[in-house]
Amino acid sequence: MRIATLGLLAVLASASGAAAADLDYGYLRGGEDDYAPAAPIDWSGVYVGGHGGYSSAGLGFGNVFQPIVANALRHTTAEEEMNASSFLAARSTHTNATTFGALAGYNMQFDEVVFGIEADYTHFGMSGSSYDRIGRVGDTKDGYLTAVGLEGQARTSIKDYGTIRGRLGYAFGSFLPYVTGGVAVGRATVNDTVAIQNFGYDKATYLSNLKSTTPPAYVNNYGYAHFDGSDPGNGIAAAAVTYGGRKRVTVGGVALGAGLEFALTSNILLRGEYQYVLFNDFKGHSAEINTVRGGAAVKF
C-alpha cells in the first residue's frame, strides 16, 4: 500500500510539472510590441497659423524739424545768422500695445537640423509724438533786432508690417528651438509740422531816433500785425504760419528673432517667440519694435 501511494504521488508530480511547462504567461506580460516608441516628428512641410503678443516700440524723430524750418526761413537772417533750423529738438518716445497677425512657412528637415522660410503679417496700429517750442531774439548784422518763434509737432503712426525670414532650428523630438532673420516692410504715416513766427525791426534807426531832435525816420519792420516805431516793444507779431504736413510712407528694415516650437501632434504646432524689428530713417523717423508673442499653426 505504501509503495502504491508513493508511486501515485510520483506520477501526479510529473504530470503537474509538464502542465506547468506548457502554460504561456505571455498574456499577463503583454506583447513585446505593445509599448514601441512613437514615431519621431517630421518637421518638413508647409504650415499656416496665427500669432498674438505684446509689443514695445521706441519711436525716434531725429532732425525732422530742421529741413522744415530751413526751407521756410531760407535767405533770411534768422537762418543765415541765427541758424534757426537748429533750435527745435524732437525727442524719442515709447509706446506699448497688444499685436496680432498671421504666419505661413515651409520647413525642410535633414536629420535633426531644420531649415525653413517664413512670412508673417502683424497688425501694429501704434503711434507716438514729440513736441518742442522755443523762441530766440538777437541783434543781426543788418542792424535789426530779429525774433524767431518756433513750435514743432512730430508724429509717427505705424499701421502694420510684414516680414520674410529664414529659419534655422535643431529638433529634439517634439521640440524645435530656432533662430530667424530677414527683412521687414511696413506702412506708416508721418506728420511733421512747425508753426513759425519771424519778425524784426530796424533797431539802429530806432535808437538813432531816440537821440535825434529832428523828425523821426521811419523804422523798417517785418512780421508784425501791429508796429509802433516809437515803441517797438509793444508791437504785436503776426500769427504763426504752419509749414510741413502729413505723409504716408512705406518703410523697410530688418527682422531678427528666436523661439521654441512644440509639436502637440504631427500636424499641430505651438510656439513662443521673440521678434525684433528695426525700421530706420524714413523721412527722418525711426522705429524699433520688440515683440514677445505666442502662436499656433497647422502643418500639412
PDB file of C-alpha atoms in Angstrom:
ATOM      1  CA  MET A   1       0.000   0.000   0.000  1.00  0.00           C
ATOM      2  CA  ARG A   2       2.754   2.440   0.939  1.00  0.00           C
ATOM      3  CA  ILE A   3       4.595   1.594  -2.252  1.00  0.00           C
ATOM      4  CA  ALA A   4       1.431   2.182  -4.337  1.00  0.00           C
ATOM      5  CA  THR A   5       0.804   5.529  -2.687  1.00  0.00           C
ATOM      6  CA  LEU A   6       4.343   6.756  -3.345  1.00  0.00           C
ATOM      7  CA  GLY A   7       4.073   5.655  -6.953  1.00  0.00           C
ATOM      8  CA  LEU A   8       0.818   7.590  -7.419  1.00  0.00           C
ATOM      9  CA  LEU A   9       2.352  10.784  -5.953  1.00  0.00           C
ATOM     10  CA  ALA A  10       5.333  10.485  -8.265  1.00  0.00           C
ATOM     11  CA  VAL A  11       3.055  10.219 -11.291  1.00  0.00           C
ATOM     12  CA  LEU A  12       0.997  13.273 -10.229  1.00  0.00           C
ATOM     13  CA  ALA A  13       4.110  15.366  -9.603  1.00  0.00           C
ATOM     14  CA  SER A  14       5.464  14.524 -13.009  1.00  0.00           C
ATOM     15  CA  ALA A  15       2.154  15.444 -14.696  1.00  0.00           C
ATOM     16  CA  SER A  16       1.960  18.774 -12.827  1.00  0.00           C
ATOM     17  CA  GLY A  17       5.486  19.766 -13.907  1.00  0.00           C
ATOM     18  CA  ALA A  18       4.701  19.003 -17.521  1.00  0.00           C
ATOM     19  CA  ALA A  19       1.463  21.022 -17.379  1.00  0.00           C
ATOM     20  CA  ALA A  20       3.265  23.980 -15.804  1.00  0.00           C
ATOM     21  CA  ALA A  21       5.875  23.890 -18.535  1.00  0.00           C
ATOM     22  CA  ASP A  22       3.126  24.029 -21.154  1.00  0.00           C
ATOM     23  CA  LEU A  23       1.421  27.142 -19.674  1.00  0.00           C
ATOM     24  CA  ASP A  24       2.007  30.501 -21.559  1.00  0.00           C
ATOM     25  CA  TYR A  25       2.048  33.526 -19.308  1.00  0.00           C
ATOM     26  CA  GLY A  26       2.646  35.927 -22.185  1.00  0.00           C
ATOM     27  CA  TYR A  27      -0.916  37.251 -21.897  1.00  0.00           C
ATOM     28  CA  LEU A  28      -0.011  38.516 -18.414  1.00  0.00           C
ATOM     29  CA  ARG A  29       3.194  40.244 -19.574  1.00  0.00           C
ATOM     30  CA  GLY A  30       1.738  41.754 -22.743  1.00  0.00           C
ATOM     31  CA  GLY A  31       3.102  41.540 -26.276  1.00  0.00           C
ATOM     32  CA  GLU A  32       6.626  42.652 -26.926  1.00  0.00           C
ATOM     33  CA  ASP A  33       5.450  45.445 -29.327  1.00  0.00           C
ATOM     34  CA  ASP A  34       2.699  46.927 -27.114  1.00  0.00           C
ATOM     35  CA  TYR A  35       4.966  49.802 -25.902  1.00  0.00           C
ATOM     36  CA  ALA A  36       7.004  50.516 -29.010  1.00  0.00           C
ATOM     37  CA  PRO A  37       8.355  54.140 -29.068  1.00  0.00           C
ATOM     38  CA  ALA A  38       6.289  56.696 -31.023  1.00  0.00           C
ATOM     39  CA  ALA A  39       7.448  57.654 -34.483  1.00  0.00           C
ATOM     40  CA  PRO A  40       9.704  60.772 -34.489  1.00  0.00           C
ATOM     41  CA  ILE A  41       8.142  64.111 -35.511  1.00  0.00           C
ATOM     42  CA  ASP A  42       8.711  65.069 -39.126  1.00  0.00           C
ATOM     43  CA  TRP A  43       9.060  68.884 -39.209  1.00  0.00           C
ATOM     44  CA  SER A  44       9.133  69.063 -43.013  1.00  0.00           C
ATOM     45  CA  GLY A  45       6.182  70.603 -44.810  1.00  0.00           C
ATOM     46  CA  VAL A  46       4.010  73.648 -45.267  1.00  0.00           C
ATOM     47  CA  TYR A  47       2.301  75.267 -42.275  1.00  0.00           C
ATOM     48  CA  VAL A  48      -0.094  78.179 -41.696  1.00  0.00           C
ATOM     49  CA  GLY A  49      -1.298  79.755 -38.478  1.00  0.00           C
ATOM     50  CA  GLY A  50      -1.687  82.876 -36.371  1.00  0.00           C
ATOM     51  CA  HIS A  51       0.072  84.748 -33.592  1.00  0.00           C
ATOM     52  CA  GLY A  52      -0.639  87.291 -30.885  1.00  0.00           C
ATOM     53  CA  GLY A  53       1.522  89.062 -28.337  1.00  0.00           C
ATOM     54  CA  TYR A  54       2.730  92.233 -26.693  1.00  0.00           C
ATOM     55  CA  SER A  55       4.899  94.834 -28.423  1.00  0.00           C
ATOM     56  CA  SER A  56       7.000  97.707 -27.114  1.00  0.00           C
ATOM     57  CA  ALA A  57       8.119 100.280 -29.674  1.00  0.00           C
ATOM     58  CA  GLY A  58      10.730 103.011 -29.432  1.00  0.00           C
ATOM     59  CA  LEU A  59       9.955 105.820 -31.886  1.00  0.00           C
ATOM     60  CA  GLY A  60      12.702 108.254 -32.896  1.00  0.00           C
ATOM     61  CA  PHE A  61      12.263 111.582 -34.682  1.00  0.00           C
ATOM     62  CA  GLY A  62      15.838 112.604 -35.446  1.00  0.00           C
ATOM     63  CA  ASN A  63      16.085 116.066 -37.008  1.00  0.00           C
ATOM     64  CA  VAL A  64      12.603 116.093 -38.600  1.00  0.00           C
ATOM     65  CA  PHE A  65      12.074 119.800 -37.790  1.00  0.00           C
ATOM     66  CA  GLN A  66      15.362 121.028 -39.265  1.00  0.00           C
ATOM     67  CA  PRO A  67      14.561 120.804 -43.001  1.00  0.00           C
ATOM     68  CA  ILE A  68      11.101 122.321 -42.497  1.00  0.00           C
ATOM     69  CA  VAL A  69      12.490 125.407 -40.736  1.00  0.00           C
ATOM     70  CA  ALA A  70      15.490 125.703 -43.040  1.00  0.00           C
ATOM     71  CA  ASN A  71      13.240 125.719 -46.102  1.00  0.00           C
ATOM     72  CA  ALA A  72      10.705 128.137 -44.620  1.00  0.00           C
ATOM     73  CA  LEU A  73      13.383 130.643 -43.485  1.00  0.00           C
ATOM     74  CA  ARG A  74      15.809 130.282 -46.382  1.00  0.00           C
ATOM     75  CA  HIS A  75      17.600 133.518 -47.329  1.00  0.00           C
ATOM     76  CA  THR A  76      16.639 135.183 -44.027  1.00  0.00           C
ATOM     77  CA  THR A  77      18.938 136.493 -41.325  1.00  0.00           C
ATOM     78  CA  ALA A  78      17.089 134.240 -38.877  1.00  0.00           C
ATOM     79  CA  GLU A  79      18.505 131.212 -40.667  1.00  0.00           C
ATOM     80  CA  GLU A  80      21.744 132.529 -42.157  1.00  0.00           C
ATOM     81  CA  GLU A  81      22.975 134.232 -38.974  1.00  0.00           C
ATOM     82  CA  MET A  82      20.951 132.757 -36.086  1.00  0.00           C
ATOM     83  CA  ASN A  83      20.767 129.195 -37.514  1.00  0.00           C
ATOM     84  CA  ALA A  84      17.098 128.954 -36.503  1.00  0.00           C
ATOM     85  CA  SER A  85      16.641 125.491 -38.024  1.00  0.00           C
ATOM     86  CA  SER A  86      18.775 124.032 -35.235  1.00  0.00           C
ATOM     87  CA  PHE A  87      16.620 125.389 -32.390  1.00  0.00           C
ATOM     88  CA  LEU A  88      13.993 122.657 -32.074  1.00  0.00           C
ATOM     89  CA  ALA A  89      14.744 119.192 -30.674  1.00  0.00           C
ATOM     90  CA  ALA A  90      12.434 116.221 -31.327  1.00  0.00           C
ATOM     91  CA  ARG A  91      12.733 113.693 -28.504  1.00  0.00           C
ATOM     92  CA  SER A  92      12.124 109.962 -28.852  1.00  0.00           C
ATOM     93  CA  THR A  93       9.185 108.268 -27.178  1.00  0.00           C
ATOM     94  CA  HIS A  94       7.891 104.766 -26.345  1.00  0.00           C
ATOM     95  CA  THR A  95       4.526 103.118 -26.881  1.00  0.00           C
ATOM     96  CA  ASN A  96       3.154  99.676 -25.932  1.00  0.00           C
ATOM     97  CA  ALA A  97       0.190  97.580 -27.056  1.00  0.00           C
ATOM     98  CA  THR A  98      -1.003  94.116 -27.978  1.00  0.00           C
ATOM     99  CA  THR A  99      -0.431  92.944 -31.556  1.00  0.00           C
ATOM    100  CA  PHE A 100      -1.750  90.056 -33.653  1.00  0.00           C
ATOM    101  CA  GLY A 101      -1.433  88.568 -37.106  1.00  0.00           C
ATOM    102  CA  ALA A 102      -0.913  85.533 -39.329  1.00  0.00           C
ATOM    103  CA  LEU A 103       2.024  83.411 -40.450  1.00  0.00           C
ATOM    104  CA  ALA A 104       2.899  80.821 -43.074  1.00  0.00           C
ATOM    105  CA  GLY A 105       6.058  78.900 -43.838  1.00  0.00           C
ATOM    106  CA  TYR A 106       7.818  75.859 -45.190  1.00  0.00           C
ATOM    107  CA  ASN A 107      10.331  73.583 -43.419  1.00  0.00           C
ATOM    108  CA  MET A 108      12.884  71.066 -44.688  1.00  0.00           C
ATOM    109  CA  GLN A 109      14.433  68.621 -42.228  1.00  0.00           C
ATOM    110  CA  PHE A 110      17.825  66.917 -42.585  1.00  0.00           C
ATOM    111  CA  ASP A 111      18.372  64.570 -39.632  1.00  0.00           C
ATOM    112  CA  GLU A 112      17.838  66.872 -36.622  1.00  0.00           C
ATOM    113  CA  VAL A 113      18.572  70.131 -38.475  1.00  0.00           C
ATOM    114  CA  VAL A 114      15.557  72.041 -39.782  1.00  0.00           C
ATOM    115  CA  PHE A 115      15.793  74.778 -42.425  1.00  0.00           C
ATOM    116  CA  GLY A 116      12.830  76.910 -43.382  1.00  0.00           C
ATOM    117  CA  ILE A 117      11.404  80.146 -44.680  1.00  0.00           C
ATOM    118  CA  GLU A 118       8.546  82.008 -43.056  1.00  0.00           C
ATOM    119  CA  ALA A 119       6.411  85.066 -43.819  1.00  0.00           C
ATOM    120  CA  ASP A 120       4.229  86.814 -41.279  1.00  0.00           C
ATOM    121  CA  TYR A 121       1.856  89.767 -41.048  1.00  0.00           C
ATOM    122  CA  THR A 122       1.441  91.872 -37.889  1.00  0.00           C
ATOM    123  CA  HIS A 123      -1.273  94.422 -37.205  1.00  0.00           C
ATOM    124  CA  PHE A 124       0.500  97.121 -35.187  1.00  0.00           C
ATOM    125  CA  GLY A 125      -1.713 100.215 -35.006  1.00  0.00           C
ATOM    126  CA  MET A 126       0.556 102.238 -32.690  1.00  0.00           C
ATOM    127  CA  SER A 127       1.599 105.876 -32.748  1.00  0.00           C
ATOM    128  CA  GLY A 128       3.752 108.318 -30.797  1.00  0.00           C
ATOM    129  CA  SER A 129       4.591 112.001 -30.945  1.00  0.00           C
ATOM    130  CA  SER A 130       7.186 114.582 -29.957  1.00  0.00           C
ATOM    131  CA  TYR A 131       6.713 118.301 -29.246  1.00  0.00           C
ATOM    132  CA  ASP A 132       9.041 121.246 -28.749  1.00  0.00           C
ATOM    133  CA  ARG A 133       8.660 125.018 -28.561  1.00  0.00           C
ATOM    134  CA  ILE A 134      11.290 127.743 -28.423  1.00  0.00           C
ATOM    135  CA  GLY A 135      11.872 131.431 -29.136  1.00  0.00           C
ATOM    136  CA  ARG A 136      15.039 133.465 -29.734  1.00  0.00           C
ATOM    137  CA  VAL A 137      15.780 137.197 -30.096  1.00  0.00           C
ATOM    138  CA  GLY A 138      19.075 138.679 -31.260  1.00  0.00           C
ATOM    139  CA  ASP A 139      20.811 141.569 -32.982  1.00  0.00           C
ATOM    140  CA  THR A 140      21.802 140.751 -36.546  1.00  0.00           C
ATOM    141  CA  LYS A 141      24.410 142.295 -38.798  1.00  0.00           C
ATOM    142  CA  ASP A 142      21.873 144.337 -40.727  1.00  0.00           C
ATOM    143  CA  GLY A 143      21.140 146.401 -37.595  1.00  0.00           C
ATOM    144  CA  TYR A 144      17.805 144.740 -36.959  1.00  0.00           C
ATOM    145  CA  LEU A 145      16.504 143.180 -33.765  1.00  0.00           C
ATOM    146  CA  THR A 146      15.363 139.805 -35.099  1.00  0.00           C
ATOM    147  CA  ALA A 147      12.998 137.402 -33.336  1.00  0.00           C
ATOM    148  CA  VAL A 148      12.079 133.820 -34.158  1.00  0.00           C
ATOM    149  CA  GLY A 149       9.338 131.727 -32.542  1.00  0.00           C
ATOM    150  CA  LEU A 150       9.052 128.005 -33.363  1.00  0.00           C
ATOM    151  CA  GLU A 151       6.548 125.347 -32.287  1.00  0.00           C
ATOM    152  CA  GLY A 152       7.131 121.862 -33.666  1.00  0.00           C
ATOM    153  CA  GLN A 153       4.962 118.755 -33.567  1.00  0.00           C
ATOM    154  CA  ALA A 154       6.109 115.364 -34.957  1.00  0.00           C
ATOM    155  CA  ARG A 155       4.061 112.175 -35.035  1.00  0.00           C
ATOM    156  CA  THR A 156       4.683 108.610 -36.259  1.00  0.00           C
ATOM    157  CA  SER A 157       1.908 106.059 -36.812  1.00  0.00           C
ATOM    158  CA  ILE A 158       2.701 102.500 -37.948  1.00  0.00           C
ATOM    159  CA  LYS A 159      -0.387 100.648 -39.149  1.00  0.00           C
ATOM    160  CA  ASP A 160       1.071  97.212 -39.873  1.00  0.00           C
ATOM    161  CA  TYR A 161       4.099  95.380 -41.228  1.00  0.00           C
ATOM    162  CA  GLY A 162       5.183  92.069 -42.643  1.00  0.00           C
ATOM    163  CA  THR A 163       8.414  90.096 -42.572  1.00  0.00           C
ATOM    164  CA  ILE A 164      10.082  87.413 -44.682  1.00  0.00           C
ATOM    165  CA  ARG A 165      12.665  85.459 -42.703  1.00  0.00           C
ATOM    166  CA  GLY A 166      14.845  82.407 -42.934  1.00  0.00           C
ATOM    167  CA  ARG A 167      14.647  79.890 -40.060  1.00  0.00           C
ATOM    168  CA  LEU A 168      17.243  77.531 -38.649  1.00  0.00           C
ATOM    169  CA  GLY A 169      16.380  75.042 -35.912  1.00  0.00           C
ATOM    170  CA  TYR A 170      17.516  71.831 -34.253  1.00  0.00           C
ATOM    171  CA  ALA A 171      14.889  69.211 -33.419  1.00  0.00           C
ATOM    172  CA  PHE A 172      14.786  67.481 -30.035  1.00  0.00           C
ATOM    173  CA  GLY A 173      11.878  65.121 -30.579  1.00  0.00           C
ATOM    174  CA  SER A 174       8.744  67.238 -30.264  1.00  0.00           C
ATOM    175  CA  PHE A 175      10.692  70.433 -29.508  1.00  0.00           C
ATOM    176  CA  LEU A 176      12.299  72.729 -32.057  1.00  0.00           C
ATOM    177  CA  PRO A 177      14.354  75.703 -30.824  1.00  0.00           C
ATOM    178  CA  TYR A 178      15.133  78.065 -33.699  1.00  0.00           C
ATOM    179  CA  VAL A 179      16.504  81.441 -34.773  1.00  0.00           C
ATOM    180  CA  THR A 180      15.243  83.658 -37.598  1.00  0.00           C
ATOM    181  CA  GLY A 181      16.456  86.606 -39.657  1.00  0.00           C
ATOM    182  CA  GLY A 182      15.245  88.550 -42.661  1.00  0.00           C
ATOM    183  CA  VAL A 183      13.623  91.745 -43.907  1.00  0.00           C
ATOM    184  CA  ALA A 184      10.573  93.728 -42.811  1.00  0.00           C
ATOM    185  CA  VAL A 185       8.267  96.085 -44.727  1.00  0.00           C
ATOM    186  CA  GLY A 186       5.584  98.245 -43.149  1.00  0.00           C
ATOM    187  CA  ARG A 187       3.068 101.025 -43.731  1.00  0.00           C
ATOM    188  CA  ALA A 188       3.467 104.251 -41.750  1.00  0.00           C
ATOM    189  CA  THR A 189       2.150 107.794 -41.607  1.00  0.00           C
ATOM    190  CA  VAL A 190       4.360 110.692 -40.513  1.00  0.00           C
ATOM    191  CA  ASN A 191       3.031 114.146 -39.659  1.00  0.00           C
ATOM    192  CA  ASP A 192       5.685 116.817 -39.054  1.00  0.00           C
ATOM    193  CA  THR A 193       4.700 120.482 -38.707  1.00  0.00           C
ATOM    194  CA  VAL A 194       6.356 123.647 -37.430  1.00  0.00           C
ATOM    195  CA  ALA A 195       4.486 126.868 -36.652  1.00  0.00           C
ATOM    196  CA  ILE A 196       6.904 129.744 -37.355  1.00  0.00           C
ATOM    197  CA  GLN A 197       6.951 133.405 -36.384  1.00  0.00           C
ATOM    198  CA  ASN A 198       9.760 135.569 -37.733  1.00  0.00           C
ATOM    199  CA  PHE A 199       9.658 139.289 -37.112  1.00  0.00           C
ATOM    200  CA  GLY A 200      12.018 142.187 -36.510  1.00  0.00           C
ATOM    201  CA  TYR A 201      12.609 145.907 -36.802  1.00  0.00           C
ATOM    202  CA  ASP A 202      15.418 148.299 -37.640  1.00  0.00           C
ATOM    203  CA  LYS A 203      16.893 148.748 -34.194  1.00  0.00           C
ATOM    204  CA  ALA A 204      19.687 151.024 -35.434  1.00  0.00           C
ATOM    205  CA  THR A 205      17.184 153.556 -36.814  1.00  0.00           C
ATOM    206  CA  TYR A 206      15.025 153.354 -33.714  1.00  0.00           C
ATOM    207  CA  LEU A 207      18.000 154.133 -31.429  1.00  0.00           C
ATOM    208  CA  SER A 208      19.074 156.958 -33.738  1.00  0.00           C
ATOM    209  CA  ASN A 209      15.577 158.460 -33.479  1.00  0.00           C
ATOM    210  CA  LEU A 210      15.832 158.471 -29.701  1.00  0.00           C
ATOM    211  CA  LYS A 211      18.924 160.661 -29.904  1.00  0.00           C
ATOM    212  CA  SER A 212      17.776 162.921 -32.726  1.00  0.00           C
ATOM    213  CA  THR A 213      15.911 166.233 -32.386  1.00  0.00           C
ATOM    214  CA  THR A 214      14.726 166.116 -35.984  1.00  0.00           C
ATOM    215  CA  PRO A 215      11.515 164.331 -37.024  1.00  0.00           C
ATOM    216  CA  PRO A 216      11.992 160.586 -36.529  1.00  0.00           C
ATOM    217  CA  ALA A 217      12.900 158.469 -39.510  1.00  0.00           C
ATOM    218  CA  TYR A 218      10.696 155.570 -40.499  1.00  0.00           C
ATOM    219  CA  VAL A 219      11.602 152.365 -38.644  1.00  0.00           C
ATOM    220  CA  ASN A 220      11.503 149.473 -41.071  1.00  0.00           C
ATOM    221  CA  ASN A 221       9.928 146.265 -39.746  1.00  0.00           C
ATOM    222  CA  TYR A 222       8.545 142.932 -40.905  1.00  0.00           C
ATOM    223  CA  GLY A 223       6.443 140.109 -39.487  1.00  0.00           C
ATOM    224  CA  TYR A 224       4.223 142.356 -37.328  1.00  0.00           C
ATOM    225  CA  ALA A 225       0.435 142.592 -37.188  1.00  0.00           C
ATOM    226  CA  HIS A 226       0.838 145.923 -35.388  1.00  0.00           C
ATOM    227  CA  PHE A 227       4.021 148.013 -35.036  1.00  0.00           C
ATOM    228  CA  ASP A 228       4.703 151.424 -33.460  1.00  0.00           C
ATOM    229  CA  GLY A 229       8.059 152.840 -34.498  1.00  0.00           C
ATOM    230  CA  SER A 230       8.222 154.980 -31.360  1.00  0.00           C
ATOM    231  CA  ASP A 231       7.592 151.992 -29.080  1.00  0.00           C
ATOM    232  CA  PRO A 232       8.615 148.715 -30.778  1.00  0.00           C
ATOM    233  CA  GLY A 233       8.374 146.767 -27.513  1.00  0.00           C
ATOM    234  CA  ASN A 234       4.589 146.989 -27.683  1.00  0.00           C
ATOM    235  CA  GLY A 235       4.413 145.636 -31.210  1.00  0.00           C
ATOM    236  CA  ILE A 236       2.231 142.604 -31.929  1.00  0.00           C
ATOM    237  CA  ALA A 237       3.732 139.859 -34.061  1.00  0.00           C
ATOM    238  CA  ALA A 238       1.703 138.394 -36.890  1.00  0.00           C
ATOM    239  CA  ALA A 239       0.124 134.979 -36.383  1.00  0.00           C
ATOM    240  CA  ALA A 240       2.405 131.996 -36.863  1.00  0.00           C
ATOM    241  CA  VAL A 241       2.433 130.250 -40.228  1.00  0.00           C
ATOM    242  CA  THR A 242       2.476 126.440 -40.164  1.00  0.00           C
ATOM    243  CA  TYR A 243       4.767 124.501 -42.506  1.00  0.00           C
ATOM    244  CA  GLY A 244       5.107 120.779 -43.141  1.00  0.00           C
ATOM    245  CA  GLY A 245       2.337 118.203 -43.189  1.00  0.00           C
ATOM    246  CA  ARG A 246       1.225 114.588 -43.303  1.00  0.00           C
ATOM    247  CA  LYS A 247       2.737 111.881 -45.496  1.00  0.00           C
ATOM    248  CA  ARG A 248       2.105 108.172 -45.978  1.00  0.00           C
ATOM    249  CA  VAL A 249       5.288 106.157 -46.440  1.00  0.00           C
ATOM    250  CA  THR A 250       6.384 102.577 -47.000  1.00  0.00           C
ATOM    251  CA  VAL A 251       9.128 101.649 -44.556  1.00  0.00           C
ATOM    252  CA  GLY A 252      11.774  98.945 -44.806  1.00  0.00           C
ATOM    253  CA  GLY A 253      14.020  97.341 -42.222  1.00  0.00           C
ATOM    254  CA  VAL A 254      15.384  94.158 -40.701  1.00  0.00           C
ATOM    255  CA  ALA A 255      13.742  91.450 -38.585  1.00  0.00           C
ATOM    256  CA  LEU A 256      15.514  89.085 -36.170  1.00  0.00           C
ATOM    257  CA  GLY A 257      14.174  86.608 -33.644  1.00  0.00           C
ATOM    258  CA  ALA A 258      14.325  83.341 -31.744  1.00  0.00           C
ATOM    259  CA  GLY A 259      11.760  80.924 -30.435  1.00  0.00           C
ATOM    260  CA  LEU A 260      10.753  77.434 -29.332  1.00  0.00           C
ATOM    261  CA  GLU A 261       8.206  75.359 -31.230  1.00  0.00           C
ATOM    262  CA  PHE A 262       6.375  72.323 -29.822  1.00  0.00           C
ATOM    263  CA  ALA A 263       4.643  69.657 -31.897  1.00  0.00           C
ATOM    264  CA  LEU A 264       1.458  68.892 -29.984  1.00  0.00           C
ATOM    265  CA  THR A 265       0.710  66.318 -32.683  1.00  0.00           C
ATOM    266  CA  SER A 266       2.346  65.595 -36.009  1.00  0.00           C
ATOM    267  CA  ASN A 267       0.186  68.346 -37.548  1.00  0.00           C
ATOM    268  CA  ILE A 268      -0.490  70.870 -34.755  1.00  0.00           C
ATOM    269  CA  LEU A 269       2.382  73.174 -33.770  1.00  0.00           C
ATOM    270  CA  LEU A 270       2.580  75.602 -30.846  1.00  0.00           C
ATOM    271  CA  ARG A 271       5.277  78.242 -30.349  1.00  0.00           C
ATOM    272  CA  GLY A 272       6.659  81.019 -28.196  1.00  0.00           C
ATOM    273  CA  GLU A 273       8.793  83.646 -29.916  1.00  0.00           C
ATOM    274  CA  TYR A 274      10.689  86.910 -29.513  1.00  0.00           C
ATOM    275  CA  GLN A 275      10.937  89.205 -32.536  1.00  0.00           C
ATOM    276  CA  TYR A 276      12.961  92.389 -33.078  1.00  0.00           C
ATOM    277  CA  VAL A 277      12.171  94.728 -35.982  1.00  0.00           C
ATOM    278  CA  LEU A 278      14.086  97.896 -36.868  1.00  0.00           C
ATOM    279  CA  PHE A 279      12.746 100.497 -39.310  1.00  0.00           C
ATOM    280  CA  ASN A 280      15.438 103.125 -39.724  1.00  0.00           C
ATOM    281  CA  ASP A 281      15.320 106.639 -41.200  1.00  0.00           C
ATOM    282  CA  PHE A 282      12.022 107.099 -43.037  1.00  0.00           C
ATOM    283  CA  LYS A 283      11.546 110.845 -43.579  1.00  0.00           C
ATOM    284  CA  GLY A 284      13.797 111.408 -40.543  1.00  0.00           C
ATOM    285  CA  HIS A 285      11.808 108.986 -38.367  1.00  0.00           C
ATOM    286  CA  SER A 286      12.766 105.571 -36.986  1.00  0.00           C
ATOM    287  CA  ALA A 287      11.029 102.734 -35.149  1.00  0.00           C
ATOM    288  CA  GLU A 288      12.437  99.898 -33.054  1.00  0.00           C
ATOM    289  CA  ILE A 289       9.877  97.200 -32.180  1.00  0.00           C
ATOM    290  CA  ASN A 290      10.336  94.424 -29.608  1.00  0.00           C
ATOM    291  CA  THR A 291       7.618  91.750 -29.519  1.00  0.00           C
ATOM    292  CA  VAL A 292       7.003  88.705 -27.323  1.00  0.00           C
ATOM    293  CA  ARG A 293       4.295  86.502 -28.792  1.00  0.00           C
ATOM    294  CA  GLY A 294       2.750  83.073 -28.937  1.00  0.00           C
ATOM    295  CA  GLY A 295       1.373  81.264 -31.943  1.00  0.00           C
ATOM    296  CA  ALA A 296      -0.214  78.121 -33.311  1.00  0.00           C
ATOM    297  CA  ALA A 297      -0.092  76.542 -36.756  1.00  0.00           C
ATOM    298  CA  VAL A 298      -1.359  73.561 -38.729  1.00  0.00           C
ATOM    299  CA  LYS A 299       1.248  71.636 -40.734  1.00  0.00           C
ATOM    300  CA  PHE A 300       0.265  69.889 -43.946  1.00  0.00           C
TER     301      PHE A 300
END
